[in-house]
PDB file of C-alpha atoms in Angstrom:
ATOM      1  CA  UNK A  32     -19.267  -4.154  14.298  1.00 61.00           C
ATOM      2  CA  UNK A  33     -18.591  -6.904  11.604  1.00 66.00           C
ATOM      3  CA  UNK A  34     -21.379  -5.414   8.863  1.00 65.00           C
ATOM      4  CA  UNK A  35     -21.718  -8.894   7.343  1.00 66.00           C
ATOM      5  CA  UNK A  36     -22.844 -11.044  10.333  1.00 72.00           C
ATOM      6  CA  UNK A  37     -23.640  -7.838  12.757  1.00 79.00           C
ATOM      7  CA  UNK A  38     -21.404  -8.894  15.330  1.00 76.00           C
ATOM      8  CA  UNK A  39     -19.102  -7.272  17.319  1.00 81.00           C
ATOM      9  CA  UNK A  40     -15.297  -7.690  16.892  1.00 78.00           C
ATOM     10  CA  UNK A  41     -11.760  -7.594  18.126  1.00 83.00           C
ATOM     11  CA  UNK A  42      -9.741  -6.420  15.398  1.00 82.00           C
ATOM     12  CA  UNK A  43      -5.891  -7.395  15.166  1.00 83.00           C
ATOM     13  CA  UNK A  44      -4.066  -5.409  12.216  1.00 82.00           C
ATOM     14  CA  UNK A  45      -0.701  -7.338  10.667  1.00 81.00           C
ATOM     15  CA  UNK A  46       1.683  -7.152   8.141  1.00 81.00           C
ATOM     16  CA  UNK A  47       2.592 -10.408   6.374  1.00 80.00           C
ATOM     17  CA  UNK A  48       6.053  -9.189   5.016  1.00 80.00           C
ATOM     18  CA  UNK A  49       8.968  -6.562   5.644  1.00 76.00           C
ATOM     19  CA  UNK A  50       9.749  -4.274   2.896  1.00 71.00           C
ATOM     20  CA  UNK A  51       8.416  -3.446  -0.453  1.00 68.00           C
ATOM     21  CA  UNK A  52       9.045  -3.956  -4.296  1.00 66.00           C
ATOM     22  CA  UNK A  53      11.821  -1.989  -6.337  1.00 60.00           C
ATOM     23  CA  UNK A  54       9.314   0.453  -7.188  1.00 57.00           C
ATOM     24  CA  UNK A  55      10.546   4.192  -8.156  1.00 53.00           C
ATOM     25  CA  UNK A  56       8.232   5.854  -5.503  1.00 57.00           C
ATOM     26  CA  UNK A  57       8.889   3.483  -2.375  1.00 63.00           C
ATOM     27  CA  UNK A  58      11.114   5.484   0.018  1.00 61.00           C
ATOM     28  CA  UNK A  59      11.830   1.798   1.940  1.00 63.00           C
ATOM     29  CA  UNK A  60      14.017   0.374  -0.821  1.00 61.00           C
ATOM     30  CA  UNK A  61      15.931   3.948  -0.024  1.00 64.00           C
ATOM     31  CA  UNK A  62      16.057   2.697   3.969  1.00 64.00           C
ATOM     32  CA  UNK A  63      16.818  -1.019   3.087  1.00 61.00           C
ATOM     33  CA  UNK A  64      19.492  -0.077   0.827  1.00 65.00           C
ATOM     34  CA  UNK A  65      21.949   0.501   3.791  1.00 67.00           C
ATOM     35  CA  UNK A  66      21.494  -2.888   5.155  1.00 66.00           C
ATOM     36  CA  UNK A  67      22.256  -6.672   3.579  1.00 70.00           C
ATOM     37  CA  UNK A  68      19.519  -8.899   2.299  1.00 71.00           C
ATOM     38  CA  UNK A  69      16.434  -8.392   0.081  1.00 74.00           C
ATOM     39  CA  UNK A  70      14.292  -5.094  -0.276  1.00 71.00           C
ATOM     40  CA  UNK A  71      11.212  -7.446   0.162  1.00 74.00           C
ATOM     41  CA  UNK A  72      10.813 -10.274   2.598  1.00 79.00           C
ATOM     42  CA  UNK A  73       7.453 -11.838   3.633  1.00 81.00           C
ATOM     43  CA  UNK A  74       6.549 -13.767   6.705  1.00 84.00           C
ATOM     44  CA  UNK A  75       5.860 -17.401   6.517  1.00 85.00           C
ATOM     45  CA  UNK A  76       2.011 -18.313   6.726  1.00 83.00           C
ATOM     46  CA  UNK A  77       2.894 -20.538   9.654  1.00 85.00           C
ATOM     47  CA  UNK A  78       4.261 -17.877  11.788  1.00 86.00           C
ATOM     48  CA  UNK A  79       0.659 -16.141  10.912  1.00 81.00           C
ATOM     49  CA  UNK A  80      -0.633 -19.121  11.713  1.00 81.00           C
ATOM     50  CA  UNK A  81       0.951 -19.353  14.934  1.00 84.00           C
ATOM     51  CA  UNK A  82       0.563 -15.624  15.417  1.00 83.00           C
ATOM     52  CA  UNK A  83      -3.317 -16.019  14.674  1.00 81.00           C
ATOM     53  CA  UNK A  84      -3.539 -18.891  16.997  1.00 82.00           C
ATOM     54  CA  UNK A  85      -2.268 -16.790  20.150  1.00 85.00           C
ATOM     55  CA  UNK A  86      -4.597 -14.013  19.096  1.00 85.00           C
ATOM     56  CA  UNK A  87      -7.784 -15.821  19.006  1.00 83.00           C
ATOM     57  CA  UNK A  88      -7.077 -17.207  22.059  1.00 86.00           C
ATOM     58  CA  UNK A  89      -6.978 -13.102  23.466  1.00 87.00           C
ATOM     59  CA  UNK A  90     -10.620 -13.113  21.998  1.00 85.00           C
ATOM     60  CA  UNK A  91      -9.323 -11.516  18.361  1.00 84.00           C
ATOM     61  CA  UNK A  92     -11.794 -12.631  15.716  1.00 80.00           C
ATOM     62  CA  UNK A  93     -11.322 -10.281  12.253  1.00 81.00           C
ATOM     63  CA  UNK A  94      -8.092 -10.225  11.312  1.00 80.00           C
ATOM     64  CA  UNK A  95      -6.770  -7.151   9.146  1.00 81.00           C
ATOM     65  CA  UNK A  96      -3.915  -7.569   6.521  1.00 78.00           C
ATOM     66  CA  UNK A  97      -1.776  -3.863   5.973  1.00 77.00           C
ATOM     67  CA  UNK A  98       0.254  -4.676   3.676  1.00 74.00           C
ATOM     68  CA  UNK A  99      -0.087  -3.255   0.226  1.00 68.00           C
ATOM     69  CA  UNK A 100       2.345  -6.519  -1.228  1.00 71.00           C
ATOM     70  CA  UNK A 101       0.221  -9.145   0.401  1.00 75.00           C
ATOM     71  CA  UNK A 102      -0.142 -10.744  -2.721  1.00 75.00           C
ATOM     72  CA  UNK A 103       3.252 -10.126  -4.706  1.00 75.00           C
ATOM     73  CA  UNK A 104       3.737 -14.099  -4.068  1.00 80.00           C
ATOM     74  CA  UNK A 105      -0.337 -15.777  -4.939  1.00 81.00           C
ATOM     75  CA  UNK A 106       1.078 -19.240  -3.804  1.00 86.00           C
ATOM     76  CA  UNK A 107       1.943 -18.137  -0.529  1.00 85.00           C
ATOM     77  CA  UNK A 108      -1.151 -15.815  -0.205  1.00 83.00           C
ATOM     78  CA  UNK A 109      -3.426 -18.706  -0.702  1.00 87.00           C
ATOM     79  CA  UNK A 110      -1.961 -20.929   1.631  1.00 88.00           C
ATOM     80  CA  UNK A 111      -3.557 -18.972   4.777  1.00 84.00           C
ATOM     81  CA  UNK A 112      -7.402 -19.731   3.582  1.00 84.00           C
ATOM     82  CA  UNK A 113      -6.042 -23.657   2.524  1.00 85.00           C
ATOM     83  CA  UNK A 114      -5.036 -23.598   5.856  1.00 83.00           C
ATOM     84  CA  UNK A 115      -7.607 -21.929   7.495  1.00 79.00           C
ATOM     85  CA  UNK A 116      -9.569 -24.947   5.632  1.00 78.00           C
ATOM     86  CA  UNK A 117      -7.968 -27.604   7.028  1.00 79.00           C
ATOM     87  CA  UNK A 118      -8.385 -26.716  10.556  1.00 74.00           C
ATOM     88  CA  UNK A 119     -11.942 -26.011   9.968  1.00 66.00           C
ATOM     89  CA  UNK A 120     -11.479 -22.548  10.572  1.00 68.00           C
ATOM     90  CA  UNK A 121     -13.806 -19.580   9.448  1.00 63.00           C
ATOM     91  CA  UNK A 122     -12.056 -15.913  10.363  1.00 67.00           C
ATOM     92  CA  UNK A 123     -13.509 -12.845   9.013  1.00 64.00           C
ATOM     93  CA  UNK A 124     -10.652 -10.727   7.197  1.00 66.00           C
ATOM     94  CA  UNK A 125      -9.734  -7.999   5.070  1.00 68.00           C
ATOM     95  CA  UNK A 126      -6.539  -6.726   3.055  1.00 65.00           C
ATOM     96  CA  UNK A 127      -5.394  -3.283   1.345  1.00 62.00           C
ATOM     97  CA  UNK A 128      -3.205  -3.845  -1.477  1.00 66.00           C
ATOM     98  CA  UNK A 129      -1.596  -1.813  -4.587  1.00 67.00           C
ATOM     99  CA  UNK A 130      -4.792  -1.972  -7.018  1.00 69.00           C
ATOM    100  CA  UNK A 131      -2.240  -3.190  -9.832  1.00 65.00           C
ATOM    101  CA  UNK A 132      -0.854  -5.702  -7.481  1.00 67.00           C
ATOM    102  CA  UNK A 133      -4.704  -7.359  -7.289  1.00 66.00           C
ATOM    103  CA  UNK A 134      -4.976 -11.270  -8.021  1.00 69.00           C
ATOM    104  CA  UNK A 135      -8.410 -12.082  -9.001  1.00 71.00           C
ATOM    105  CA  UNK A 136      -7.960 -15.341  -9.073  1.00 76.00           C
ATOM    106  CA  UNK A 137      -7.000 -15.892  -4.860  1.00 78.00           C
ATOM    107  CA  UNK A 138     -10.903 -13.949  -4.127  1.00 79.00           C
ATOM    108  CA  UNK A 139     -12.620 -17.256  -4.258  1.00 84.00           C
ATOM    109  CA  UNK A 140     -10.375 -19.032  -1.968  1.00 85.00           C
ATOM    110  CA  UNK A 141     -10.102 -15.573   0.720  1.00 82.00           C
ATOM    111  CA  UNK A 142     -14.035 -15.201   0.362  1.00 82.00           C
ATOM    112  CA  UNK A 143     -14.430 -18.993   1.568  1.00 83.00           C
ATOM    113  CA  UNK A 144     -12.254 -18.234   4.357  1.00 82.00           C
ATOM    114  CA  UNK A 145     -14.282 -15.131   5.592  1.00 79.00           C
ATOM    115  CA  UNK A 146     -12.871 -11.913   3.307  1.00 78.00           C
ATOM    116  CA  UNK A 147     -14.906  -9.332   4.388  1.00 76.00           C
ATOM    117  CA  UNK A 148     -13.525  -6.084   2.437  1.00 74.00           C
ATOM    118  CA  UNK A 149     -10.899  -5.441   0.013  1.00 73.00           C
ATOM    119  CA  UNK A 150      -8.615  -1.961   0.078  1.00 71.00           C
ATOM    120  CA  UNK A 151      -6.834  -0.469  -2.844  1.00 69.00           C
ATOM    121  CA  UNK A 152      -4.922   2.527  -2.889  1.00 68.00           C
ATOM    122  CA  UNK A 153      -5.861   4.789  -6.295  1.00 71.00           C
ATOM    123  CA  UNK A 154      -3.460   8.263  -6.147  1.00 72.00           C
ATOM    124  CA  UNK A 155      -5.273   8.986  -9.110  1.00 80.00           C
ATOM    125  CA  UNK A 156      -8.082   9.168 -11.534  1.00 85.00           C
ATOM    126  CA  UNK A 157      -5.606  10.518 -13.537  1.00 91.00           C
ATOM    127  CA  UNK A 158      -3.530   8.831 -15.977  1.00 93.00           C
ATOM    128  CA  UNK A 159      -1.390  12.185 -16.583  1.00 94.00           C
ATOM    129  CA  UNK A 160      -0.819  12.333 -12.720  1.00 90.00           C
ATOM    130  CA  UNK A 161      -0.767   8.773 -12.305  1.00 87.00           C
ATOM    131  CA  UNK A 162       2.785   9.070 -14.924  1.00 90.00           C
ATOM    132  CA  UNK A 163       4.327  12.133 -13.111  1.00 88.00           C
ATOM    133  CA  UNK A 164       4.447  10.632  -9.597  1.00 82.00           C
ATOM    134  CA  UNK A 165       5.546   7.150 -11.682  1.00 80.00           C
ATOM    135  CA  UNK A 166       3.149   5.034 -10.003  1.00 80.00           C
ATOM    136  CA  UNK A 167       3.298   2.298 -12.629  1.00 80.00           C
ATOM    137  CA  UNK A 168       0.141   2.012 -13.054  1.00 84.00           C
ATOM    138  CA  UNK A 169      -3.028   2.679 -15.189  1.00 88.00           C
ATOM    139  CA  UNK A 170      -6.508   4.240 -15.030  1.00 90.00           C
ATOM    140  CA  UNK A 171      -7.356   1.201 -16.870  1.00 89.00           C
ATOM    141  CA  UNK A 172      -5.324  -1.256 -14.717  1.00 85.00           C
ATOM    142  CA  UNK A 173      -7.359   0.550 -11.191  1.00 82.00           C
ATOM    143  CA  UNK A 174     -10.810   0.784 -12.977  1.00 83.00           C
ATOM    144  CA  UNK A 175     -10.452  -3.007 -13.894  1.00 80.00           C
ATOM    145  CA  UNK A 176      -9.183  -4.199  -9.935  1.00 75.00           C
ATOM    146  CA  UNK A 177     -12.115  -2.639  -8.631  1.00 73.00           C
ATOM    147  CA  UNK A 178     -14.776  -4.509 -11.151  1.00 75.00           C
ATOM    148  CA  UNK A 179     -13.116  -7.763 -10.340  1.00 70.00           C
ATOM    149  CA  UNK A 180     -13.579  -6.988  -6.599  1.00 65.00           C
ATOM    150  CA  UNK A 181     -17.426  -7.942  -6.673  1.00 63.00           C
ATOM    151  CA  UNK A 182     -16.623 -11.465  -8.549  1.00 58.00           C
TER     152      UNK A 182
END
C-alpha cells in the first residue's frame, strides 16, 4: 500500500548500474578486478526507460531504485524525472543510497516525478567505528543527508 495516495501497488525493484566505487570496504571492486573494463558502470536512462515502459504495461506502478551509487553521476540521475516529464508521466519511486553519496540538489526534480521515500545506509552513529571499518564517511556528513531529506 503506497502510504502517500493509499493505493495499492506493484512494486518492481532495479538497479541502474553494475558495480561500485573504488571504495576500501566494497568486496565488488575485489570480484571486478579479474575481469576488463571499469569497476563501475551504470545503465543508460533509456534502457530504464524502455525497461519501465514494459513494466507498466505488466501493471507495475512504484518503481524501487537498489542501488546505493544511483547518484554517483547527478546529470544522468536527473534525466529519468526530465524524462518522466516529458512524457507526462507521474510514477511513484524510491531509492537507497550511501548517505555521503546524497545530492540534495536532484530531490526537487525526483519529488516532482513521484519520490516517495529515500534510504540511506548509516553503519554507525559512531565516528570512532565509522574510521575502523573505513567507511569514508562522517557522523556529520550522515546527520546532515538525513536533514536535507525533508527539503
Amino acid at each position: 500500500m503506497d502510504t502517500v495516495d493509499q493505493k495499492p501497488r506493484i512494486k518492481a525493484s532495479l538497479i541502474s548500474n553494475r558495480g561500485c566505487l573504488p571504495l576500501s570496504f566494497c568486496g565488488i571492486i575485489t570480484f571486478y578486478a579479474a575481469s576488463p573494463g571499469k569497476s563501475w558502470r551504470g545503465r543508460s536512462v533509456l534502457t530504464w526507460w524502455m525497461k519501465w515502459n514494459n513494466w507498466r504495461q505488466g501493471g507495475v506502478s512504484h518503481f524501487e531504485f537498489q542501488d546505493d551509487n544511483f547518484f554517483v553521476q547527478p546529470k544522468r540521475a536527473l534525466k529519468l524525472p526530465k524524462r518522466c516529464a516529458r512524457c507526462g508521466l507521474h510514477i511513484c519511486l524510491s531509492h537507497a543510497r550511501r548517505s555521503d553519496r546524497q545530492r540534495r540538489e536532484v530531490f526537487p526534480a525526483f519529488r516532482q516525478a513521484g519520490l516517495r521515500y529515500v534510504g540511506a545506509g548509516l553503519e554507525s552513529g559512531s565516528q570512532g567505528s565509522l574510521d575502523r571499518l573505513n567507511k569514508e564517511t562522517t557522523v556529520e556528513e550522515n546527520s546532515r543527508a538525513w536533514a536535507s531529506c525533508g527539503q
